[in-house]
Structure formats: structure tokens, C-alpha cells
């Protein structure tokens, strides 16, 4: 197995709410998730996999089944922790060098994580029509969703220092959460994400 219990314990993307409940609710879940990223990165034992790379604590970005994990903070009511971790991964584990990814590309998933996360949206559970808003890097992204329809993501006040989401608007209307339904993207329109230097919206 290309992982250990630290990594695989979070691989329940189809039922995040159930996992949060199983681990004792949002506060306990966030504390446990924090421990994943802040524990020692040492991997021991004769049966330990040699293919665990891109470690932050015991989070392994080099193994694709871990890719949704940083976004689980948002599902547990701590979106600023997602924004901090996604910012760190985007800037630490990707370069323009020939070996500029931290793990095996595996059909493009390492790159797909970067493109989606840099756009500002990520689908935690493939097949579930919900996208989580994270920490965008791009100032403007246009996604053609139909021949005459475009979904645009605009990021304002964006910089390395301004890594926290302060406000979200969809087609001019303020949003109070960090989730988009797939049909909202496919219908076209404009998602405006305003950034700032400190945690804000929903849990400052």
C-alpha cells in the first residue's frame, strides 16, 4: 500500500460529514486533522512504503489519495486552515523544473490538483456535484462550459501575503459559504474571490 494509517484514515471523500461525526464532531475532527500536518514526518518499520513523498507531517501530497485532505478543514468549518495549507502546497511542491512535481504524475492528477487549486475550486468527491472553494493563485480563469457560455473566476487583492478569502460573490451576490454546486459552474457566470492577509469570512 502506498500509504499508512495517517493518510488512509481520511480517504472517505464520499461521506465527509459521516467521518466528521465518527471522529467526534467538527472541533475534534479539525484537531485530529491538524495533527496529521504537524506530527513527525518520520516513517518507520520494515513494511513501510518507499513511495510516500511530499510529506507535511504525515500528509503525503505525492500520493494522489491524499489530495482532497487539505480541503476537509473547510467541510469542518475551518476554511482558513484549508487556505493556509493549499497555499503552502502550491508554493512548496510545484516548480517549473523538469522534476517540478513531488510525486508520480499518475495520469495527470498531480498537475490537475495544481490547476484546480490555483483556479480556486476543488472537487473533494468525484461524482458528487459539489466544489469546495480554496485559495486561488490565478487572477482570472475562464472555463468554457458550453459553446456560448463561460464560467469566470476573478481573484482580487491576490498575493502571497493575501492568502485568505475575505469575500465570495457569485454573479454579484455575496455567498456565505465555501461551496459551489456543479450546475452553478455549468450555467456560466462570474465567481469573484477577494483575498486578504488574515482569516476572514466564516470563522475569523
GROMACS .gro file of C-alpha atoms in nm, residues 13 68 71 75 116 121-132 182:
model
   18
   13UNK     CA    1  -1.446   1.165   0.024
   68UNK     CA    2  -0.853   1.607  -0.102
   71UNK     CA    3  -0.992   2.071   0.178
   75UNK     CA    4  -1.600   2.094   0.540
  116UNK     CA    5  -0.783   2.326  -0.992
  121UNK     CA    6  -1.203   2.533  -0.669
  122UNK     CA    7  -1.159   2.164  -0.595
  123UNK     CA    8  -1.395   1.867  -0.609
  124UNK     CA    9  -1.340   1.659  -0.296
  125UNK     CA   10  -1.556   1.366  -0.411
  126UNK     CA   11  -1.550   1.286  -0.784
  127UNK     CA   12  -1.906   1.219  -0.892
  128UNK     CA   13  -2.056   1.439  -0.619
  129UNK     CA   14  -2.162   1.769  -0.780
  130UNK     CA   15  -2.008   1.995  -0.515
  131UNK     CA   16  -1.693   2.206  -0.547
  132UNK     CA   17  -1.501   2.348  -0.250
  182UNK     CA   18  -2.172   2.190  -1.027
   0.00000   0.00000   0.00000
